[in-house]
PDB file of C-alpha atoms in Angstrom:
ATOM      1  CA  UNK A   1     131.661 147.766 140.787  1.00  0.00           C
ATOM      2  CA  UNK A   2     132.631 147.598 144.292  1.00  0.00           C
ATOM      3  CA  UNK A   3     132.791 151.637 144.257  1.00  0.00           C
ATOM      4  CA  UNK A   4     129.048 151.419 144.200  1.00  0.00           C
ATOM      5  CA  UNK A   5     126.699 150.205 146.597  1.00  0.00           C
ATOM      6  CA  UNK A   6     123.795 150.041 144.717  1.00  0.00           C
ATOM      7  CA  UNK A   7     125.141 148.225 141.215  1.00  0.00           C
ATOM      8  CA  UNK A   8     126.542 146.280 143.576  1.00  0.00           C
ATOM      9  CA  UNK A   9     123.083 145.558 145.588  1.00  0.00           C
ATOM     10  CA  UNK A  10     121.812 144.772 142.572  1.00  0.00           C
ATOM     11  CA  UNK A  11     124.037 142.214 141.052  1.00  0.00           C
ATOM     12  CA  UNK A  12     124.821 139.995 144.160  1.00  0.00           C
ATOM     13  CA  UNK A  13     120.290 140.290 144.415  1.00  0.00           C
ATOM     14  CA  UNK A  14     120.112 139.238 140.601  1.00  0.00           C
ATOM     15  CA  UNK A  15     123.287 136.621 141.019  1.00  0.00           C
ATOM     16  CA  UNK A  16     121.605 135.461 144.118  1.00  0.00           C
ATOM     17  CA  UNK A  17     118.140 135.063 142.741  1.00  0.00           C
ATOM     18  CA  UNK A  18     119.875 133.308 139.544  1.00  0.00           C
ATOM     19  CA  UNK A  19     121.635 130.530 141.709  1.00  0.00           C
ATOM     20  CA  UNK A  20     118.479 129.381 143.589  1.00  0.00           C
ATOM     21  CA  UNK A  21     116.391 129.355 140.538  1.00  0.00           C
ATOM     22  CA  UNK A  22     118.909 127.167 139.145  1.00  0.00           C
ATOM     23  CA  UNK A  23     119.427 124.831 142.096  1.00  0.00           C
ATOM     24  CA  UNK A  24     116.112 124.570 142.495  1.00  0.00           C
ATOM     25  CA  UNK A  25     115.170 123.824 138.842  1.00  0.00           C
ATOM     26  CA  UNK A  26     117.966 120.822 139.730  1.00  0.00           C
ATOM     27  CA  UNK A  27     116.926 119.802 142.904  1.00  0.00           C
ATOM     28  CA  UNK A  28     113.179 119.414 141.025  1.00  0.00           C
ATOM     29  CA  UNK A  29     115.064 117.670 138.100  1.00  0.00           C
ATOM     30  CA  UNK A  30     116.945 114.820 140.384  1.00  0.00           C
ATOM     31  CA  UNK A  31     113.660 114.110 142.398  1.00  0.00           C
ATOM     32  CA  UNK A  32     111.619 113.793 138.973  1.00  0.00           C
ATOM     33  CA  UNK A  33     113.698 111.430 138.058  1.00  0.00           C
ATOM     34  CA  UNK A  34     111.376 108.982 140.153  1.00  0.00           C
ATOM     35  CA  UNK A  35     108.377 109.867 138.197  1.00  0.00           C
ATOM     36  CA  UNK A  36     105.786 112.264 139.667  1.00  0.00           C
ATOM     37  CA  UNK A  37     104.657 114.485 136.528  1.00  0.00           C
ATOM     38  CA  UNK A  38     104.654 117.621 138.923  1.00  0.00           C
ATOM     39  CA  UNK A  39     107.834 117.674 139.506  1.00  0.00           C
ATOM     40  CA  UNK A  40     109.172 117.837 136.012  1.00  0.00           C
ATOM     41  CA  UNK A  41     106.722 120.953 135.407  1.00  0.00           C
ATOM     42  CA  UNK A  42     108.348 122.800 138.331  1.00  0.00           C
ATOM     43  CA  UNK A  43     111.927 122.056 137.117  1.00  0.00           C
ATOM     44  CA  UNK A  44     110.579 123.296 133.814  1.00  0.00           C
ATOM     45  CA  UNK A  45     109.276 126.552 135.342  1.00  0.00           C
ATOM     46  CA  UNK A  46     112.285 127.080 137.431  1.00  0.00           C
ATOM     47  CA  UNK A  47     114.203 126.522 134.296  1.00  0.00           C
ATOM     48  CA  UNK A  48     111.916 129.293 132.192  1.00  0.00           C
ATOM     49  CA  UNK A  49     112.627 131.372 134.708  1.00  0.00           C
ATOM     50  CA  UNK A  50     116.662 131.361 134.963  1.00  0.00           C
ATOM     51  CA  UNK A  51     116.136 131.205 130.893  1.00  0.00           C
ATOM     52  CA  UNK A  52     114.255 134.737 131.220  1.00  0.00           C
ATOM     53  CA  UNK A  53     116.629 136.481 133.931  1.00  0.00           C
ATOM     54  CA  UNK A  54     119.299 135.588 131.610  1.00  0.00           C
ATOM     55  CA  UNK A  55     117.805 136.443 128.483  1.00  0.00           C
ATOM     56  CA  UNK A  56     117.223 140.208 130.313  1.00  0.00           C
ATOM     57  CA  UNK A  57     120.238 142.755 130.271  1.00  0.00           C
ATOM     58  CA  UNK A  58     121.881 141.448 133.387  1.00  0.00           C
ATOM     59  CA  UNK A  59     124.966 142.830 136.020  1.00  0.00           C
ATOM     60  CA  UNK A  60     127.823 141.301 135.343  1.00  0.00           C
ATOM     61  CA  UNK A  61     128.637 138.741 138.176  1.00  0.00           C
ATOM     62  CA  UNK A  62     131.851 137.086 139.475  1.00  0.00           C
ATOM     63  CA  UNK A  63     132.852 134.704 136.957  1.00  0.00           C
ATOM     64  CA  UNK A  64     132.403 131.741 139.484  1.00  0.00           C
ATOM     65  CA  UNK A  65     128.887 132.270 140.089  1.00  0.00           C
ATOM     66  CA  UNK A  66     128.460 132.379 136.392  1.00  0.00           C
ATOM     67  CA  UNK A  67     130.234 128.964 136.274  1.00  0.00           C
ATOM     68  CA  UNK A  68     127.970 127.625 139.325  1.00  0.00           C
ATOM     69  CA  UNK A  69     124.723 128.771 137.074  1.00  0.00           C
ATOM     70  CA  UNK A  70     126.936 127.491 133.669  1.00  0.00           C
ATOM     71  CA  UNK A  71     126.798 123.833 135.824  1.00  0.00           C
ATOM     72  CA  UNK A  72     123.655 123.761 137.148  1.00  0.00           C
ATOM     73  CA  UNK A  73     121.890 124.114 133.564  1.00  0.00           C
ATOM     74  CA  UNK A  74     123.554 121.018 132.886  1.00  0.00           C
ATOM     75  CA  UNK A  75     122.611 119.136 134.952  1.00  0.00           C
ATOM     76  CA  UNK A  76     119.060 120.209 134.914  1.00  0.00           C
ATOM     77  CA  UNK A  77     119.724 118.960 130.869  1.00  0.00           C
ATOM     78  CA  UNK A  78     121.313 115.820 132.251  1.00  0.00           C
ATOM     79  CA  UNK A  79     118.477 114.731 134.837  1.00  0.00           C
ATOM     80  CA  UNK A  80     115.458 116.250 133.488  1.00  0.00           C
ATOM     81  CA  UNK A  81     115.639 115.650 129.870  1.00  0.00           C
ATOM     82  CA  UNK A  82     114.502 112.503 130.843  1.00  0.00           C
ATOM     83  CA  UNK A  83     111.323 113.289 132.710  1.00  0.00           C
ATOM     84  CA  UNK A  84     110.315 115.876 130.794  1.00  0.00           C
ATOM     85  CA  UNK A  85     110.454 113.245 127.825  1.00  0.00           C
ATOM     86  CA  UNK A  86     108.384 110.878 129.737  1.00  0.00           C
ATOM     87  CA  UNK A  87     106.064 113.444 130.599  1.00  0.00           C
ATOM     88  CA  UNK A  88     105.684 114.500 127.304  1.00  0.00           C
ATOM     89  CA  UNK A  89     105.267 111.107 125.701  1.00  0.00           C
ATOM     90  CA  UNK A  90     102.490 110.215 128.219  1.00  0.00           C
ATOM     91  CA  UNK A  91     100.667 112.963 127.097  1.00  0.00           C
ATOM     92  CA  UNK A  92     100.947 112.361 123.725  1.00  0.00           C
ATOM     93  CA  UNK A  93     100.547 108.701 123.185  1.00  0.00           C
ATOM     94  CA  UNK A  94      99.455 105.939 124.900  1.00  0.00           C
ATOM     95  CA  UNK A  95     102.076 103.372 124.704  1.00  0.00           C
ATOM     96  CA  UNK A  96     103.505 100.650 127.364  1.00  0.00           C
ATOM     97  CA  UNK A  97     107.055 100.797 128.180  1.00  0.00           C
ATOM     98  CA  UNK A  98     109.195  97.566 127.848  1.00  0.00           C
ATOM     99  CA  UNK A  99     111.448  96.164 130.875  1.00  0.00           C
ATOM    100  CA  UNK A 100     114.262  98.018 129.031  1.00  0.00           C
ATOM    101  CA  UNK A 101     112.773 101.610 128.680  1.00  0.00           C
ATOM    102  CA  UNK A 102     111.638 100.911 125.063  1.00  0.00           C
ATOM    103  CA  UNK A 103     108.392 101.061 123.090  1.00  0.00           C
ATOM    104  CA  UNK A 104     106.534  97.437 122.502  1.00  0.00           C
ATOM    105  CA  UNK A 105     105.801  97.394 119.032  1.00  0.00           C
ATOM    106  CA  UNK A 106     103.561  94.085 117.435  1.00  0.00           C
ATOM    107  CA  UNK A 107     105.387  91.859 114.982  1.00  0.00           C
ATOM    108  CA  UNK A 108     104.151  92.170 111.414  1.00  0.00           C
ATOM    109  CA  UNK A 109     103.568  87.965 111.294  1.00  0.00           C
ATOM    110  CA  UNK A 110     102.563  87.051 114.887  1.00  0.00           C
ATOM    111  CA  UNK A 111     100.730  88.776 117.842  1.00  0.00           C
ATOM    112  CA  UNK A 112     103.969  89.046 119.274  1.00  0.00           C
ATOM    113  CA  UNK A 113     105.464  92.194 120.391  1.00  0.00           C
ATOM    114  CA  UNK A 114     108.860  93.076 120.853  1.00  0.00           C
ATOM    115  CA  UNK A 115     110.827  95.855 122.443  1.00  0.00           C
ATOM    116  CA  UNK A 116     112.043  98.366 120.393  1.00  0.00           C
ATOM    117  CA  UNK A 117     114.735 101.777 121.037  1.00  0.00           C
ATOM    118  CA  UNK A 118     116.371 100.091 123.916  1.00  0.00           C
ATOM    119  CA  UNK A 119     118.486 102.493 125.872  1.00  0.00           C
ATOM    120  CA  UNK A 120     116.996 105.448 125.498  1.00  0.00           C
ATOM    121  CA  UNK A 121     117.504 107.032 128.580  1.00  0.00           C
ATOM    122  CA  UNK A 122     121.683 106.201 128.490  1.00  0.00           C
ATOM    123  CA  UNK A 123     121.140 108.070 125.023  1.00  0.00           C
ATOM    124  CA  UNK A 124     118.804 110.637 126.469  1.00  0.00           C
ATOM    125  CA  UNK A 125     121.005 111.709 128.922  1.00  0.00           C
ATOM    126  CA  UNK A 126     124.427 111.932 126.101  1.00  0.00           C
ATOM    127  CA  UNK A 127     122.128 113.735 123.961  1.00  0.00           C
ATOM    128  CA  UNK A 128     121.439 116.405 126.055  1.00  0.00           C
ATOM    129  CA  UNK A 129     124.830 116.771 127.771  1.00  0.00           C
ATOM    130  CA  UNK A 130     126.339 116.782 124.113  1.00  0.00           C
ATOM    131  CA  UNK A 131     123.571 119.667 122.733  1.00  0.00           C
ATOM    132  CA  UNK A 132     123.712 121.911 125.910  1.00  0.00           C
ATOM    133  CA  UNK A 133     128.218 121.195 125.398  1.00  0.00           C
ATOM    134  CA  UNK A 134     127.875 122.335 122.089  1.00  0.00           C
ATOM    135  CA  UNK A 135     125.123 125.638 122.841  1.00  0.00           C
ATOM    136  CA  UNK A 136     127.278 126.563 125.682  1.00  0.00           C
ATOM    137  CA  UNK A 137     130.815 126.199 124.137  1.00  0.00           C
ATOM    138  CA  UNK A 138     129.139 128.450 121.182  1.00  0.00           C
ATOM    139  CA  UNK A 139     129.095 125.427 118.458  1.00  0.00           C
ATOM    140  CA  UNK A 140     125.373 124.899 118.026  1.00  0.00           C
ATOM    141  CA  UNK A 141     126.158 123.318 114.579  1.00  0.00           C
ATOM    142  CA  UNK A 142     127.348 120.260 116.544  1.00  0.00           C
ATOM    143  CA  UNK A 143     123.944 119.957 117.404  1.00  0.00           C
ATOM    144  CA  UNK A 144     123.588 117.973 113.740  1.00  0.00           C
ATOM    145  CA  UNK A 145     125.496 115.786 114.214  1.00  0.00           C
ATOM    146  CA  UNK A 146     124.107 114.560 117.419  1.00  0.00           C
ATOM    147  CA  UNK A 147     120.519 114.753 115.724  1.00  0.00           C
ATOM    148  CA  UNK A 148     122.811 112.158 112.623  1.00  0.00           C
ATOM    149  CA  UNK A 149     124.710 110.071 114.916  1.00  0.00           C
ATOM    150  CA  UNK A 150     120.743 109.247 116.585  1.00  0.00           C
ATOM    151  CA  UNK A 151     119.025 109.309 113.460  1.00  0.00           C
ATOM    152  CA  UNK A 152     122.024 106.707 111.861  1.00  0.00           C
ATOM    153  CA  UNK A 153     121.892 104.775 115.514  1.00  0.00           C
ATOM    154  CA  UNK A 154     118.085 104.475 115.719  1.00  0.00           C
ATOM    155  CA  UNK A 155     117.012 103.842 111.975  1.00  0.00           C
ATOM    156  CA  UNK A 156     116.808  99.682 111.695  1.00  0.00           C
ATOM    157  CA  UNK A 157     114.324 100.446 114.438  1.00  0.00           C
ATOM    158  CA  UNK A 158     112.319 102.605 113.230  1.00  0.00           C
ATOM    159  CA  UNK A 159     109.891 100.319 110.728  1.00  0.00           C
ATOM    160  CA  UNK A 160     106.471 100.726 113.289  1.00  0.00           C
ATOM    161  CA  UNK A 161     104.912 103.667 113.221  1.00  0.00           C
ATOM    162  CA  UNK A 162     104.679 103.293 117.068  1.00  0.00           C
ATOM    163  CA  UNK A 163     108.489 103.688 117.307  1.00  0.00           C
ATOM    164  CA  UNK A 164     108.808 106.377 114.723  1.00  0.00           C
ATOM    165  CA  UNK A 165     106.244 108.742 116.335  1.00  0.00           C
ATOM    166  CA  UNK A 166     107.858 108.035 119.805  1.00  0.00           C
ATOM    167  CA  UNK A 167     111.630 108.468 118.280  1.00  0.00           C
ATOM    168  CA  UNK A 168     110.203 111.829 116.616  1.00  0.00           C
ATOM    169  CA  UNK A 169     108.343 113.389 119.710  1.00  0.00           C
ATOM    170  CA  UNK A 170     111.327 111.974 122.494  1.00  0.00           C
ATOM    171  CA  UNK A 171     113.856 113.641 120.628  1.00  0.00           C
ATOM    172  CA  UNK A 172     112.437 117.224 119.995  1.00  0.00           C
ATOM    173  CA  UNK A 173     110.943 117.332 123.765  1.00  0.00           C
ATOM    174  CA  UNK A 174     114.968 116.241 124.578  1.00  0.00           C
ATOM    175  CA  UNK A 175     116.738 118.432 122.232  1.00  0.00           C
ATOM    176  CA  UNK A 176     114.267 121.129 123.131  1.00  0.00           C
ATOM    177  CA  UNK A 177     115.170 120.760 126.633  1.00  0.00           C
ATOM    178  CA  UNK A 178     119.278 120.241 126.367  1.00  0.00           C
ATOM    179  CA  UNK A 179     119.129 123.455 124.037  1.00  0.00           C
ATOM    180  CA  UNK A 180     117.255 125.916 127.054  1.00  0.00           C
ATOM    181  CA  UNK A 181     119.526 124.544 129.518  1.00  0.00           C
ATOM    182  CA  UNK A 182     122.648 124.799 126.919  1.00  0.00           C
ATOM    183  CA  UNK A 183     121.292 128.832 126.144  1.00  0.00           C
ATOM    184  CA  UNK A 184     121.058 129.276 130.176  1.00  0.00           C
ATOM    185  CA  UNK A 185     124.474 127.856 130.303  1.00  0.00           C
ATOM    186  CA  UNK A 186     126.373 129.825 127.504  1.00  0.00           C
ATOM    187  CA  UNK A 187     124.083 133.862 128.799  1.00  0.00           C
ATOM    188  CA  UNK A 188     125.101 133.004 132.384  1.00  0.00           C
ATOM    189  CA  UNK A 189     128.696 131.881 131.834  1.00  0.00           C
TER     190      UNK A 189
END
């Protein structure tokens, strides 16, 4: 590759252009993390973007910088899962957030509500580092048994309607999200 100038002009451009897409898809992750909606969509378009370069017929590119890219996707899965699921929930219902994270669903006797699918962004986060593992070590059946060990986890909570539309929509816009970083990953590396 070294032989010739031009292949190798155009690999260290594409490898180049790769990296900074993918740092800046998790620089944008991190500082969504604090809530503006804006900032989640441009993590998400950096992240389309590295997902298309990839996707192309690429040079092939020092293993390292495939690793940097490999690392960066997840950790875009790791930070931004949880703003994009935020984002996405916002937008699709209208639901008040407990101290905890969780949804406030009404008791069936009282006018009381209580706080339902606690910890959601500690599972968020193992969710998507476990999906985008299994995509990029190749073992996207694993993937089901993340989606069971939730489903098992989260089902005595899952009696309001309220919680079971939030469950359903949170874990597609996460599993969505871990699985493009996890594909980014496993084409780069």
């Amino acid at each position: 590759m070294l032989s010739d100038p031009a292949a190798f002009l155009i690999a260290a451009t594409f490898w180049t252009i790769l990296t900074l897409v993918v740092a800046g898809g998790v620089v944008f992750s991190v500082l969504a993390v604090k809530g503006d909606r804006w900032l989640i969509i441009a993590a998400a378009a950096f992240l389309l973007v590295a997902a298309i370069m990839v996707g192309l017929p690429h040079p092939a590119g020092p293993a390292l910088l495939g690793a940097i890219v490999a690392l960066g996707a997840i950790a875009i899965s790791a930070f931004g899962g949880s703003p994009a699921v935020k984002t996405v929930l916002s937008l699709a219902t209208r639901q008040v957030e407990g101290e905890a994270g969780g949804v406030l669903v009404s008791t069936p006797d009282s006018e009381q509500r209580r706080e339902v699918l606690r910890g959601g962004l500690t599972i968020g986060v193992l969710e998507r580092l476990a999906t985008t593992a299994s995509i990029l070590a190749g073992v996207p059946e694993a993937i089901a048994v993340v989606i069971a060990i939730k489903g098992v986890g989260r089902f005595s909570e899952l009696g309001a309607s309220d919680a079971q539309e939030r469950f359903i929509i949170g874990t597609f816009v996460s599993l969505g999200w871990a699985a493009v970083c996890g594909v980014v990953a496993h084409l780069a590396w």
